[in-house]
PDB file of C-alpha atoms in Angstrom:
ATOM      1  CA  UNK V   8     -12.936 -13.862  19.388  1.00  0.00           C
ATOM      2  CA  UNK V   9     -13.940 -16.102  16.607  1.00  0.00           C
ATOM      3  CA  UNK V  10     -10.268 -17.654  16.283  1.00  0.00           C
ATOM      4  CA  UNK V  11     -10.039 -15.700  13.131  1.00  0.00           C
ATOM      5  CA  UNK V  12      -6.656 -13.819  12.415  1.00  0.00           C
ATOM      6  CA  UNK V  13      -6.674 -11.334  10.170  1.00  0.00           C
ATOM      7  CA  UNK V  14      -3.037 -11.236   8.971  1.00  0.00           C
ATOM      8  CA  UNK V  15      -3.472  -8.230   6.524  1.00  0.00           C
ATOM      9  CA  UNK V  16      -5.811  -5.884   5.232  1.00  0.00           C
ATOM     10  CA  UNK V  17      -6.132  -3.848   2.054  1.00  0.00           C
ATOM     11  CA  UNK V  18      -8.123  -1.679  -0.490  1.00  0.00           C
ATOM     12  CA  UNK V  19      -8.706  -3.096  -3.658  1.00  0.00           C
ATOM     13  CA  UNK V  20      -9.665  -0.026  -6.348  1.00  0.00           C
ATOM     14  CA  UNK V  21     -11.593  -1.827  -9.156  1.00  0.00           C
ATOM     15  CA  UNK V  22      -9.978   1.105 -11.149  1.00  0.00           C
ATOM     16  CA  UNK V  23      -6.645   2.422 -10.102  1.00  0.00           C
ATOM     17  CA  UNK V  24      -6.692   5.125  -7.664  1.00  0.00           C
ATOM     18  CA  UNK V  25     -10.349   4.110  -6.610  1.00  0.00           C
ATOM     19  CA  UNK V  26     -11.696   7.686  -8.415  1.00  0.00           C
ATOM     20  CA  UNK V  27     -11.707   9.238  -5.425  1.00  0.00           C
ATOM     21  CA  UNK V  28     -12.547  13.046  -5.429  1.00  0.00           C
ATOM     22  CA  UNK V  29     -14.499  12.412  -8.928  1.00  0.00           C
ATOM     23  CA  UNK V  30     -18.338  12.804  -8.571  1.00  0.00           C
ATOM     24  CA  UNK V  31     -21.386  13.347 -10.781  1.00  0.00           C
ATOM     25  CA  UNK V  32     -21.699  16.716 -12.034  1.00  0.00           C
ATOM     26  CA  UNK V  33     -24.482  18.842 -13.513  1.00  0.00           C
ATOM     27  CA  UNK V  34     -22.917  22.182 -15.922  1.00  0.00           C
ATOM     28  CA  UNK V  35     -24.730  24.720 -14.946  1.00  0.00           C
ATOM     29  CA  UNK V  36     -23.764  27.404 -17.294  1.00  0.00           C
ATOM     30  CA  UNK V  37     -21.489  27.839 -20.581  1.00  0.00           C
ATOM     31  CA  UNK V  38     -19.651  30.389 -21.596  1.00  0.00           C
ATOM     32  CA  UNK V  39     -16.663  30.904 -24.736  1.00  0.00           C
ATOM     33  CA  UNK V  40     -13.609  31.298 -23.236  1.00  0.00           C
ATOM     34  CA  UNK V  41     -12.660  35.345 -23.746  1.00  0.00           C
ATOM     35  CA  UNK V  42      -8.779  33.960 -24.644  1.00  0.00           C
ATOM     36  CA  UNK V  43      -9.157  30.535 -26.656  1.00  0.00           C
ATOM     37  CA  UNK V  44     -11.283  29.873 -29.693  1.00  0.00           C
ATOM     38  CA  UNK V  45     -11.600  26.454 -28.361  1.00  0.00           C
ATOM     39  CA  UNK V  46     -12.242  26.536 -24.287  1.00  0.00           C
ATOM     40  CA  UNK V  47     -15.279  27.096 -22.954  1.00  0.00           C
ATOM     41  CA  UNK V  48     -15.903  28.302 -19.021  1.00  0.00           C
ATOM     42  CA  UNK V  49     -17.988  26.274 -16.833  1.00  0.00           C
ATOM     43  CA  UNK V  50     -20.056  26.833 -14.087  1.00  0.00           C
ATOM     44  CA  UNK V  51     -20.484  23.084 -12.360  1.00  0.00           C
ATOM     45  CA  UNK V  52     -22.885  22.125  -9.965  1.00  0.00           C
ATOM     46  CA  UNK V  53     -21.431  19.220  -7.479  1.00  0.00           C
ATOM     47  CA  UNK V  54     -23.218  19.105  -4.692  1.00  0.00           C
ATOM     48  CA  UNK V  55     -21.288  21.534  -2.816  1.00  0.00           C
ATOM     49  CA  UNK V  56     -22.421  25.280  -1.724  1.00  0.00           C
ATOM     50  CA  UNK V  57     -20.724  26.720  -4.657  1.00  0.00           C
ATOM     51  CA  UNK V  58     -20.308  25.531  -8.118  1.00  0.00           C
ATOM     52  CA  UNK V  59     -17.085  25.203  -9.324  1.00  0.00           C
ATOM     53  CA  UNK V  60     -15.610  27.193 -12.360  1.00  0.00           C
ATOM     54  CA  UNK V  61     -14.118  24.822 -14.410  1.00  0.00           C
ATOM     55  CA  UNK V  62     -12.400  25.533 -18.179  1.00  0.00           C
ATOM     56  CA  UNK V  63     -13.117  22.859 -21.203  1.00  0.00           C
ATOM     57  CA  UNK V  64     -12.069  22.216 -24.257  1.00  0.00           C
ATOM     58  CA  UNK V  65     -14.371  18.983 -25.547  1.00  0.00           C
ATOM     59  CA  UNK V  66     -16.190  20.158 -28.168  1.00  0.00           C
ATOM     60  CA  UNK V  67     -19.310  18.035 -26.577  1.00  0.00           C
ATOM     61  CA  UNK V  68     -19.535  19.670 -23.249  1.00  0.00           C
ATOM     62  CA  UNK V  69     -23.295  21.392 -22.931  1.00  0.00           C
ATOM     63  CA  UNK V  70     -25.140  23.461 -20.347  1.00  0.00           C
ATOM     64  CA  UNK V  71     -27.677  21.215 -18.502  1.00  0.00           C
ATOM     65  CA  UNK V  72     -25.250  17.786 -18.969  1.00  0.00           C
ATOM     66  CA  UNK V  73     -24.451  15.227 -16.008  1.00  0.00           C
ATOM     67  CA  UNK V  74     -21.091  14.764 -16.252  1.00  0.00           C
ATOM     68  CA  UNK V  75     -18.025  13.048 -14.643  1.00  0.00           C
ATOM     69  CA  UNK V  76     -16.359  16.179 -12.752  1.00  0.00           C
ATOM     70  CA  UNK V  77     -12.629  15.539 -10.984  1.00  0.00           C
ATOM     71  CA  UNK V  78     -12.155  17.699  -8.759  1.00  0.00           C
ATOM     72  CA  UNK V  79      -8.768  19.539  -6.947  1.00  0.00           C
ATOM     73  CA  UNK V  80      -7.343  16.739  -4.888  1.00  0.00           C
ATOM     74  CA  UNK V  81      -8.473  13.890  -7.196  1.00  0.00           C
ATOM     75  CA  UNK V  82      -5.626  11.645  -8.673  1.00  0.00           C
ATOM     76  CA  UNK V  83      -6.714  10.613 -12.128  1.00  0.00           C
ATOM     77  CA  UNK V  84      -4.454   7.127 -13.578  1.00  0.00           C
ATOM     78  CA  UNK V  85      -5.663   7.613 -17.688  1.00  0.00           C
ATOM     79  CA  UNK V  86      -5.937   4.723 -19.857  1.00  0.00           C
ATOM     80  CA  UNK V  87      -2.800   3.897 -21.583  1.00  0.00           C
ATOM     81  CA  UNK V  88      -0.688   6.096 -19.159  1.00  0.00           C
ATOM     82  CA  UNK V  89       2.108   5.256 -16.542  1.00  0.00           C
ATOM     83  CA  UNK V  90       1.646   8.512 -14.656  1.00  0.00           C
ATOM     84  CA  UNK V  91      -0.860   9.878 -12.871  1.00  0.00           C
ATOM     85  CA  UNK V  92      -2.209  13.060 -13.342  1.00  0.00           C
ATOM     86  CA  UNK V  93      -3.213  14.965 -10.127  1.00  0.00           C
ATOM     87  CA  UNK V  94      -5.986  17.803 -10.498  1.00  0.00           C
ATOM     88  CA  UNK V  95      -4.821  21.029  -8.919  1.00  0.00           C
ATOM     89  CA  UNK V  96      -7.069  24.500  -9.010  1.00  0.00           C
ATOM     90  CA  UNK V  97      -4.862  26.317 -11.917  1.00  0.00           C
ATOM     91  CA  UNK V  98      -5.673  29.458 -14.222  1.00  0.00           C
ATOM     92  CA  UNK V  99      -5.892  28.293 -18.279  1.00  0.00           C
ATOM     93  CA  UNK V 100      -5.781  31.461 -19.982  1.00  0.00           C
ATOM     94  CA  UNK V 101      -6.311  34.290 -17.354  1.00  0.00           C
ATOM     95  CA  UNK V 102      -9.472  32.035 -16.347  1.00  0.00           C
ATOM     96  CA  UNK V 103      -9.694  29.979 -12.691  1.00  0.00           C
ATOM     97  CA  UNK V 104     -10.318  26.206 -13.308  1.00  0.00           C
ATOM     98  CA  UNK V 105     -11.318  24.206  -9.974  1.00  0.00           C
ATOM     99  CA  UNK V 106     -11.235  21.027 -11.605  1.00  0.00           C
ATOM    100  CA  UNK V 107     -11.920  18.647 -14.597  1.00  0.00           C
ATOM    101  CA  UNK V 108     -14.583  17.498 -16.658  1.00  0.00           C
ATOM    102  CA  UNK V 109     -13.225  13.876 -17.678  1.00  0.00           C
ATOM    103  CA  UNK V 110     -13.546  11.987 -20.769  1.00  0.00           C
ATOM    104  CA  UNK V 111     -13.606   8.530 -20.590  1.00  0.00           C
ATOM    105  CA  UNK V 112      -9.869   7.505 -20.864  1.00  0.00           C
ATOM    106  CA  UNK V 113      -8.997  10.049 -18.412  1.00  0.00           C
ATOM    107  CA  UNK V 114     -10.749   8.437 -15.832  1.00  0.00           C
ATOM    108  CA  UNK V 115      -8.576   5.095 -16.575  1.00  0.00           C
ATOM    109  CA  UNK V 116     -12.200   3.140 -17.458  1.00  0.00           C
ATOM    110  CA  UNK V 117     -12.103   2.978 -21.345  1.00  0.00           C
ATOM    111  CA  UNK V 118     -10.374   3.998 -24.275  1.00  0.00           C
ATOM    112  CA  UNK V 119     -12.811   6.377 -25.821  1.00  0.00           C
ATOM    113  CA  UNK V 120     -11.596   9.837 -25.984  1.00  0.00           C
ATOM    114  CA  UNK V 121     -14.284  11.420 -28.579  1.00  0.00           C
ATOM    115  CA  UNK V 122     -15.732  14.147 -25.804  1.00  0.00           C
ATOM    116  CA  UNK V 123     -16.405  14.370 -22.099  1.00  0.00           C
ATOM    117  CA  UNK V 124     -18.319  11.885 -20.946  1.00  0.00           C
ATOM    118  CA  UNK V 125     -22.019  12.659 -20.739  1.00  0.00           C
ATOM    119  CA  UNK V 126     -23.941  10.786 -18.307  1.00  0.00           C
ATOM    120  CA  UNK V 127     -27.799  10.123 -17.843  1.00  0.00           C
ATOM    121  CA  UNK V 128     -30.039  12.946 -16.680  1.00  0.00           C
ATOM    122  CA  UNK V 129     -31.105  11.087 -13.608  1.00  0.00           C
ATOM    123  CA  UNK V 130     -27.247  10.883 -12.281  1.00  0.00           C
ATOM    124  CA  UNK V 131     -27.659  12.400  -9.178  1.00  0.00           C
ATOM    125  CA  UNK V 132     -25.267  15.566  -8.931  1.00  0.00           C
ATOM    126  CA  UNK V 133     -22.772  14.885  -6.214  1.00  0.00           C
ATOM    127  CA  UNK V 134     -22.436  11.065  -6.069  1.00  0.00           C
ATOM    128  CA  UNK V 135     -19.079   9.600  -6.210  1.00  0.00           C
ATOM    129  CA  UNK V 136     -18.371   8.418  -9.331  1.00  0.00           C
ATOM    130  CA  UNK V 137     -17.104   5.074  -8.509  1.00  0.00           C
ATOM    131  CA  UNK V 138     -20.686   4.416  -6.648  1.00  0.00           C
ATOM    132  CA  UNK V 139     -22.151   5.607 -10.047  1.00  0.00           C
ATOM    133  CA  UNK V 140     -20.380   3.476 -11.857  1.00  0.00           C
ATOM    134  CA  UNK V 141     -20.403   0.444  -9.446  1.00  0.00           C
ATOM    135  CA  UNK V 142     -16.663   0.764  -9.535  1.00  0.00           C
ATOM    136  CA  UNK V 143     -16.105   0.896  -5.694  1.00  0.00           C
ATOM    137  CA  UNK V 144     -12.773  -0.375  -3.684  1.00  0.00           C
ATOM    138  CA  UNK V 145     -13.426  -3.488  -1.346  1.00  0.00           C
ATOM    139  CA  UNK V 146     -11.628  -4.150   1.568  1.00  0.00           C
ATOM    140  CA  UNK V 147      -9.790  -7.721   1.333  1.00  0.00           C
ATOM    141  CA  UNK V 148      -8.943  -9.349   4.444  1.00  0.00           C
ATOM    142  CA  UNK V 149      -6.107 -11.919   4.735  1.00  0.00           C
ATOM    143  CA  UNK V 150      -6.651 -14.799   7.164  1.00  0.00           C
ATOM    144  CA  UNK V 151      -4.422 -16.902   8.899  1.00  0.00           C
ATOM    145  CA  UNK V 152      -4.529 -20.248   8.835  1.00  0.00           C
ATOM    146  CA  UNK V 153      -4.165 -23.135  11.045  1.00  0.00           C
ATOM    147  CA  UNK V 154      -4.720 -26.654  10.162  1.00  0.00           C
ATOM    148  CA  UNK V 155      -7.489 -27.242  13.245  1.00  0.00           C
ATOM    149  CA  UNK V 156      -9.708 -24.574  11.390  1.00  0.00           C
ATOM    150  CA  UNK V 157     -10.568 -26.466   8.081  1.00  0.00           C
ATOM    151  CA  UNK V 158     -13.371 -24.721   7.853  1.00  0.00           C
ATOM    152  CA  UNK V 159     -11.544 -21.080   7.596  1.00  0.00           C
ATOM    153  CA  UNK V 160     -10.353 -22.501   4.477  1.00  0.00           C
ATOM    154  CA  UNK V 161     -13.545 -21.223   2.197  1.00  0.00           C
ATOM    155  CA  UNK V 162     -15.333 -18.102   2.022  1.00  0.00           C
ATOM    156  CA  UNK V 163     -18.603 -20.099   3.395  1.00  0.00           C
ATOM    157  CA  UNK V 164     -17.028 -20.924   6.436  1.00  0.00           C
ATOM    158  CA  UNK V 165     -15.381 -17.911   7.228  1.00  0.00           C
ATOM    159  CA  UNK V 166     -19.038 -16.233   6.567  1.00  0.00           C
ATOM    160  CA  UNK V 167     -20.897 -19.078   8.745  1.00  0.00           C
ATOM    161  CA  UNK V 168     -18.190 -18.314  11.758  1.00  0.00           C
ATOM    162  CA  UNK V 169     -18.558 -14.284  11.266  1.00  0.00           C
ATOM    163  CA  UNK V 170     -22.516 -14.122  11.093  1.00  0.00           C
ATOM    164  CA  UNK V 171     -22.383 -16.246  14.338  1.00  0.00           C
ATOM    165  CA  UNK V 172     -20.227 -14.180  16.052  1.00  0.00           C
ATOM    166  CA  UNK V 173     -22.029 -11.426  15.141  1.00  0.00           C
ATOM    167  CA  UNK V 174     -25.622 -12.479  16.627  1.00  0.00           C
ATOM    168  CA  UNK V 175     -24.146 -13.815  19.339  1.00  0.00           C
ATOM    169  CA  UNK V 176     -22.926 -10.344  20.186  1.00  0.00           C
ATOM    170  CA  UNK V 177     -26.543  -9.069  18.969  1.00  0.00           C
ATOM    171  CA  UNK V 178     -25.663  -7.535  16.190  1.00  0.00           C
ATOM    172  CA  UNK V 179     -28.700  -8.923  13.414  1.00  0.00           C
ATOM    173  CA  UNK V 180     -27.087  -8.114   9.796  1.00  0.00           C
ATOM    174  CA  UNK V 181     -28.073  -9.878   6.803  1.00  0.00           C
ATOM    175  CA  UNK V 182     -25.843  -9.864   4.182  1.00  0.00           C
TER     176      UNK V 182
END
């Protein structure tokens, strides 16, 4: 109605793969794995009904942390890697895992690899990670030009054109 076309639209990830299915998780409880020397079994809390049981082998990982949890589903791009690595429930030693607990680099954000990453004790246990972060996906619209609508040509005019448009059809929102 404005004389705007949009011509395409897309999701931009700030991070590859947008870190969907990865959210803020709180370990619950700890146990040594009863087959590995070096995995421990988790208990995770992440917001849902039911924690998740989750096997780990960073040497970091702690009852009571917040920490970056990717769970079945979520499609992980790590740093340095042309792959990605999609989490799937599996069984590590005769014990269920129902997702990840993620180190930096696996997440694709950084380099660091010391240990899971341990986040601050106020992280609230079930946000998306990407809203955590302030990594979130935009959506990026593509406008089509024509050369009577010179002032479509800047983000300011497209903004002037789309707030009007908007009160006009009494819709009051204040970016």
């Amino acid at each position: 109605a404005t004389g705007l076309e949009v011509e395409k639209a897309e999701v931009f990830d700030a991070v590859t793969g947008g870190l969907r299915h990865v959210v803020v998780g709180e370990v619950r409880n700890l146990r040594q794995h009863p087959n590995a020397d070096r995995l421990r079994v988790t208990q995770v809390d992440v917001g849902a009904p039911e924690w998740l049981n989750i096997v780990c082998g960073a040497a970091n990982v702690a009852q009571g942390q917040k920490v970056a949890v990717a769970m079945v589903g979520a499609e992980l791009h790590p740093w340095g890697s042309e792959s990605a690595l999609v989490i799937k429930k599996s069984a590590l030693r005769g014990e269920a895992s129902e997702g990840m607990i993620c180190a930096e680099d696996e997440l694709g954000i950084g380099s660091n690899h010391d240990g899971i990453m341990v986040l601050s004790p106020d992280a609230p246990v079930g946000q998306p990670m990407a809203e955590y972060l302030g990594l979130e996906s935009v959506n990026v619209l593509e406008i089509g030009l024509t050369p009577n609508r010179m002032d479509a040509m800047s983000h300011y005019g497209v903004a002037r054109d789309l707030r009007a448009s908007m009160l006009r059809d009494g819709l009051d929102v204040l970016w």
